[in-house]
Short mmCIF file of C-alpha atoms and ligand atoms in Angstrom, two decimals:
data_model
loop_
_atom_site.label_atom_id
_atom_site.label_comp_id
_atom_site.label_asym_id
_atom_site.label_seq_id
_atom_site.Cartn_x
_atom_site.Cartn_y
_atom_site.Cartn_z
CA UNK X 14 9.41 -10.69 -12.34
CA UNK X 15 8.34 -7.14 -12.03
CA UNK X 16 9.44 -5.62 -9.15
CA UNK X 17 7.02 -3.02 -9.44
CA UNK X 18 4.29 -5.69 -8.34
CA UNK X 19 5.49 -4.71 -4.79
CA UNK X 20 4.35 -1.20 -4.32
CA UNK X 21 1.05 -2.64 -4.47
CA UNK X 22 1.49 -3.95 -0.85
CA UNK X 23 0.40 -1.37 1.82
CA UNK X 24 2.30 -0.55 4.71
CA UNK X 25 1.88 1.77 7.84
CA UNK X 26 4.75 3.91 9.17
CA UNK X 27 6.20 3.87 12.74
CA UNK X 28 9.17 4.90 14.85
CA UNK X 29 11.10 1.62 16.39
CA UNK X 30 12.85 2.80 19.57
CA UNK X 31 15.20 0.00 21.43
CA UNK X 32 17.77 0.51 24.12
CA UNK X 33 21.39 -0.35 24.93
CA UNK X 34 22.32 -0.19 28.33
CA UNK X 35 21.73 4.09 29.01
CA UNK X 36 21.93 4.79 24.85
CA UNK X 37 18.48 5.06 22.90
CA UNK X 38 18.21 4.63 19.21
CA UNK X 39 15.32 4.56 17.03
CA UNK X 40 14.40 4.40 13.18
CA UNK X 41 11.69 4.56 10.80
CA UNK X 42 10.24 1.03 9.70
CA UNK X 43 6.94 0.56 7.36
CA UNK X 44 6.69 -3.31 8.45
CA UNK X 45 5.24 -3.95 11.89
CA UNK X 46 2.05 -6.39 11.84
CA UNK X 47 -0.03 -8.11 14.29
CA UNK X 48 0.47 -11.65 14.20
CA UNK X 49 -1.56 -12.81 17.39
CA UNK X 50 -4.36 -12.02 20.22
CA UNK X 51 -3.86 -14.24 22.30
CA UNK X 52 -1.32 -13.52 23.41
CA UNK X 53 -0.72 -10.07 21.80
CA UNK X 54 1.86 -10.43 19.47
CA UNK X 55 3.55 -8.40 16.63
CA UNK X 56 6.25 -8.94 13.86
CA UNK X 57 9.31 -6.14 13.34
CA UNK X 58 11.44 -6.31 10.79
CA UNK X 59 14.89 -4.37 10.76
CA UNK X 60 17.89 -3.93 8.87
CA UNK X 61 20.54 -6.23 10.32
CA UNK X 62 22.77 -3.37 9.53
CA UNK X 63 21.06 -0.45 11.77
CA UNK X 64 22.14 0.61 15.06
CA UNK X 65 18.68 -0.21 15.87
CA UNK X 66 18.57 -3.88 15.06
CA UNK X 67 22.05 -3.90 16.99
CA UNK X 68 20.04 -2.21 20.49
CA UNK X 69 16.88 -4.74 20.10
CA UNK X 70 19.50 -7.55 19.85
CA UNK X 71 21.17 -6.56 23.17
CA UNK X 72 18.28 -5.05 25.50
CA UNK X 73 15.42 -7.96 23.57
CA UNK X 74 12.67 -5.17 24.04
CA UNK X 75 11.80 -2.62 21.44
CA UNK X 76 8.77 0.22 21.27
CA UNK X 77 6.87 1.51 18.11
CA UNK X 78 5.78 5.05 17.64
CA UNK X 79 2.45 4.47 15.52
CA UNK X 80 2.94 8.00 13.48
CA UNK X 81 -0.12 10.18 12.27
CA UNK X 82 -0.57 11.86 9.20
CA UNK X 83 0.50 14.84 10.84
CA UNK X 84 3.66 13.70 11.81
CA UNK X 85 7.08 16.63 10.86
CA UNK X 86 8.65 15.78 8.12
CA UNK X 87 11.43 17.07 9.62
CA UNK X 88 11.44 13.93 12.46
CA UNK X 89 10.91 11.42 9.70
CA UNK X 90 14.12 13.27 8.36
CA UNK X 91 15.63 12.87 12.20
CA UNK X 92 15.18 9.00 12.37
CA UNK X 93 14.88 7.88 8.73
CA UNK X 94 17.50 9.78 7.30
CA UNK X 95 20.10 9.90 9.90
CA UNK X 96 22.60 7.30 11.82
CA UNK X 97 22.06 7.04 15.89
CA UNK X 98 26.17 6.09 14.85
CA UNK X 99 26.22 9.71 13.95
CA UNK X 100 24.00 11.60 15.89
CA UNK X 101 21.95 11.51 19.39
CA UNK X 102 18.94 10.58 17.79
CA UNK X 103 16.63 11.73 20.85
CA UNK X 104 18.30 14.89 21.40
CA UNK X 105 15.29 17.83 20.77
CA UNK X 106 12.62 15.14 20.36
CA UNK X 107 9.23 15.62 22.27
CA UNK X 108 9.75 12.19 23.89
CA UNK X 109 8.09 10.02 26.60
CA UNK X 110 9.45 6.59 28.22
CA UNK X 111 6.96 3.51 28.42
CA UNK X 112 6.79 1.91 31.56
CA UNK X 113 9.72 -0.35 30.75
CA UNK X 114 11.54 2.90 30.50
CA UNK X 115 12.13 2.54 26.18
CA UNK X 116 11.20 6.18 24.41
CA UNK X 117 8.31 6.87 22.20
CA UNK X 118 7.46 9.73 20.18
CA UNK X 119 5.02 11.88 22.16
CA UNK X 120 4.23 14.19 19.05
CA UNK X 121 2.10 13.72 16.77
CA UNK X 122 1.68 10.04 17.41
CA UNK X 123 -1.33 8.01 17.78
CA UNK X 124 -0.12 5.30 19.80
CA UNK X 125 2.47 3.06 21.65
CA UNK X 126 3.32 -0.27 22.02
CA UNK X 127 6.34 -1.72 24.22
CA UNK X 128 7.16 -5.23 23.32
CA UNK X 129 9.48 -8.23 24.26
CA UNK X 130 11.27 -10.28 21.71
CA UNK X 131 10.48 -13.86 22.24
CA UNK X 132 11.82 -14.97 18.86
CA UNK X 133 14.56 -13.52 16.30
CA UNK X 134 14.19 -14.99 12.65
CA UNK X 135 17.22 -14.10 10.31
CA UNK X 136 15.67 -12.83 7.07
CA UNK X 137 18.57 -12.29 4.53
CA UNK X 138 19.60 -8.41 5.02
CA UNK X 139 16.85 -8.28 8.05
CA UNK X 140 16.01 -9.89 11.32
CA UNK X 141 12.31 -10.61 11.91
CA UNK X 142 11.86 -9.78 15.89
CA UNK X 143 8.43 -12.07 16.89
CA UNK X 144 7.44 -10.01 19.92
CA UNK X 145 5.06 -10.34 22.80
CA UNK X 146 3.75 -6.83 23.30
CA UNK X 147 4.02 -5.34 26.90
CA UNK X 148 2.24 -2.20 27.11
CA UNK X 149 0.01 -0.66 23.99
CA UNK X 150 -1.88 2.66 24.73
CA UNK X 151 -3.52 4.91 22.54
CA UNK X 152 -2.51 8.83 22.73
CA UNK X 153 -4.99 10.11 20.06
CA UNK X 154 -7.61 9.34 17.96
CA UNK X 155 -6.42 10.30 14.04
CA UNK X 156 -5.19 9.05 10.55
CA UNK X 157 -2.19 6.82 10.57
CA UNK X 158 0.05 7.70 8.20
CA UNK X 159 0.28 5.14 5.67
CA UNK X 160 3.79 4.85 3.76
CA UNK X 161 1.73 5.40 0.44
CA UNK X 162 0.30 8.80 2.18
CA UNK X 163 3.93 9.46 3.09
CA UNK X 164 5.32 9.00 -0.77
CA UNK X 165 2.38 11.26 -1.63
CA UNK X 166 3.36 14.09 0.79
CA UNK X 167 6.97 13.72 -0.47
CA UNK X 168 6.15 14.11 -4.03
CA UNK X 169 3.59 16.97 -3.12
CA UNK X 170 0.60 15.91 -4.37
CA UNK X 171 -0.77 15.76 -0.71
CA UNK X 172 0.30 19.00 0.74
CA UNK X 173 0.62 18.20 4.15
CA UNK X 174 -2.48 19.71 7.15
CA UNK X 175 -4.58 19.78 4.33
CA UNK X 176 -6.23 16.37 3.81
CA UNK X 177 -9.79 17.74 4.24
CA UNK X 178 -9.42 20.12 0.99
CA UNK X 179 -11.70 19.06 -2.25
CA UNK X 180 -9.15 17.29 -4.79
CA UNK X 181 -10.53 19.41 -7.30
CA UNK X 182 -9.87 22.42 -5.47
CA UNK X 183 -5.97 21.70 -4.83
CA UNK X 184 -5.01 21.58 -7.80
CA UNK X 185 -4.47 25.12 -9.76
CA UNK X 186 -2.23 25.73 -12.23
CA UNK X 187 1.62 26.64 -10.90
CA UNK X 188 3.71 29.15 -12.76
CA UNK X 189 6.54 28.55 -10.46
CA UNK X 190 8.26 25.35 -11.26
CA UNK X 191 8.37 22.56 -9.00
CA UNK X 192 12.14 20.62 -8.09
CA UNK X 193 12.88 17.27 -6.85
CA UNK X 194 15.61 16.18 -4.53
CA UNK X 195 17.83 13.37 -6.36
CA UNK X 196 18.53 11.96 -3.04
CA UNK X 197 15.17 10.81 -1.60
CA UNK X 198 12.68 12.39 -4.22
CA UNK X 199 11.09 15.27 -2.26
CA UNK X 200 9.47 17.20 -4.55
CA UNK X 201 9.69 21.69 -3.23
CA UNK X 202 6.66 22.94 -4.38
CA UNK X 203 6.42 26.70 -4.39
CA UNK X 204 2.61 26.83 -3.98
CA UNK X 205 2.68 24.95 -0.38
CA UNK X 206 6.50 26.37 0.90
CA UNK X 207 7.91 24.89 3.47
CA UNK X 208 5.71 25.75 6.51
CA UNK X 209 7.38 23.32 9.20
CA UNK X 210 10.73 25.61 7.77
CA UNK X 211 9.35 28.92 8.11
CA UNK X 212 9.25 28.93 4.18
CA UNK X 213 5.65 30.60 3.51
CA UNK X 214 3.92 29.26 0.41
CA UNK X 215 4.50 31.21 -2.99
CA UNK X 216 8.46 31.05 -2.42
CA UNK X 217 10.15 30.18 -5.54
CA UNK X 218 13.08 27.47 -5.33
CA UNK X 219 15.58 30.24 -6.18
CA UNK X 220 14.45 32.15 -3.76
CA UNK X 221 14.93 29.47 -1.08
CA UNK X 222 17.95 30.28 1.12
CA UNK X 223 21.01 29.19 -0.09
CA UNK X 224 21.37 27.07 3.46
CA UNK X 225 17.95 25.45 3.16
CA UNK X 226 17.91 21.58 2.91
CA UNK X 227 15.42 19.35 1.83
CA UNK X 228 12.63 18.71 4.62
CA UNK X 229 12.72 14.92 4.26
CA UNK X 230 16.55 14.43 3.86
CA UNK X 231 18.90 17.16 4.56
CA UNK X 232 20.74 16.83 1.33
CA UNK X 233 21.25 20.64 -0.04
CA UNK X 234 19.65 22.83 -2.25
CA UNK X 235 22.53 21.81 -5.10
CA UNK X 236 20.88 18.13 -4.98
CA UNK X 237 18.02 19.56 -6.94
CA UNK X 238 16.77 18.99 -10.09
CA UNK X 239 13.72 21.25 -11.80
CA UNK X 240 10.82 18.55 -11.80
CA UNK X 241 9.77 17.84 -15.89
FE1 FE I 330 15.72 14.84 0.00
#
């Protein structure tokens, strides 16, 4: 079996927001589908061990962020990288309740859906939550990100804001070297910065404050490596 057979399957990214009594939590999740019309339903699956899968357990209801290509790193970093055990996931977040009062992301997101669980199906490390959806409104009109658009952003080969750009005119030859974080494989690029950092394109890695962390997962500039 090769493993690798997998990546071929294409998934969307979203932000999964649940409740527990007054405590919100949400994480990143690349599988939410439609399963029905009639009535509207969707599929979630979640990690049985995130705090998230623990607040859609208790409060049955659950809301997905639908994210757009234009969505911060840095937030991705926020819910994807982080525990709500750890931190208040919400706290700074451009945020908005649904009408069953569960947050969504109000930045940079396309659109919202607020959904009941009607069915829980235990899926070896995940529970499957069959939901009825609620509520599903549209914010904007724009690009979903796709998790394969997301893994390009990370490694760099889609600079970020600049989708429209001729392929053939992106790429230029780099004296500076590039480095990837060993933690989640961000790759720094010196030719595209870090903008959403205040890091202006042409900074080296070395000359990269020594606090800077990487965009995606926090981990420090001593997690590193120089990209072959
Ligand atoms: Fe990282």
């Amino acid at each position: 079996m090769n493993p690798e057979a997998l990546y071929n399957i294409s998934y969307g990214l979203y932000i999964i927001t649940s409740k527990k009594e007054n405590a919100f939590n949400g994480q990143v999740a690349n599988s939410v589908m439609q399963i029905s019309n009639e009535p509207a339903s969707i599929l979630v699956s979640i990690n049985k061990k995130n705090l998230t899968n623990e607040f859609i357990k208790s409060s049955r209801r659950l809301a997905i962020s639908v994210l757009g290509q234009d969505f911060p790193l840095s937030l991705i970093r926020r819910f994807g990288f982080n525990s709500g055990r750890e931190i208040d996931k919400f706290e700074g977040v451009n945020y908005k309740l649904t009408d069953g009062g569960l947050p969504y992301i109000a930045e940079s997101t396309l659109a919202y859906f607020e959904a009941a669980v009607v069915n829980e199906i235990d899926a070896w490390t995940h529970d499957l939550f069959l939901c009825k959806l609620t509520e599903a409104e549209v914010i904007k009109e724009g690009l979903p990100m796709t998790y394969a658009y997301y893994q390009q952003i990370k490694r760099g080969s889609t600079p970020q804001h600049s989708v429209s750009i001729e392929p053939n005119l992106k790429i230029k030859e780099s004296k500076m070297d590039r480095y990837v974080c060993s933690v989640c494989g961000y790759v720094y690029d010196p030719e595209v910065g870090d903008p959403e950092n205040q890091i202006p394109a042409g900074t080296s890695f070395k000359d990269l404050p020594d606090d800077w962390v990487c965009p995606v997962c926090g981990a420090g500039k001593d997690k590193f490596e120089k990209e072959n």
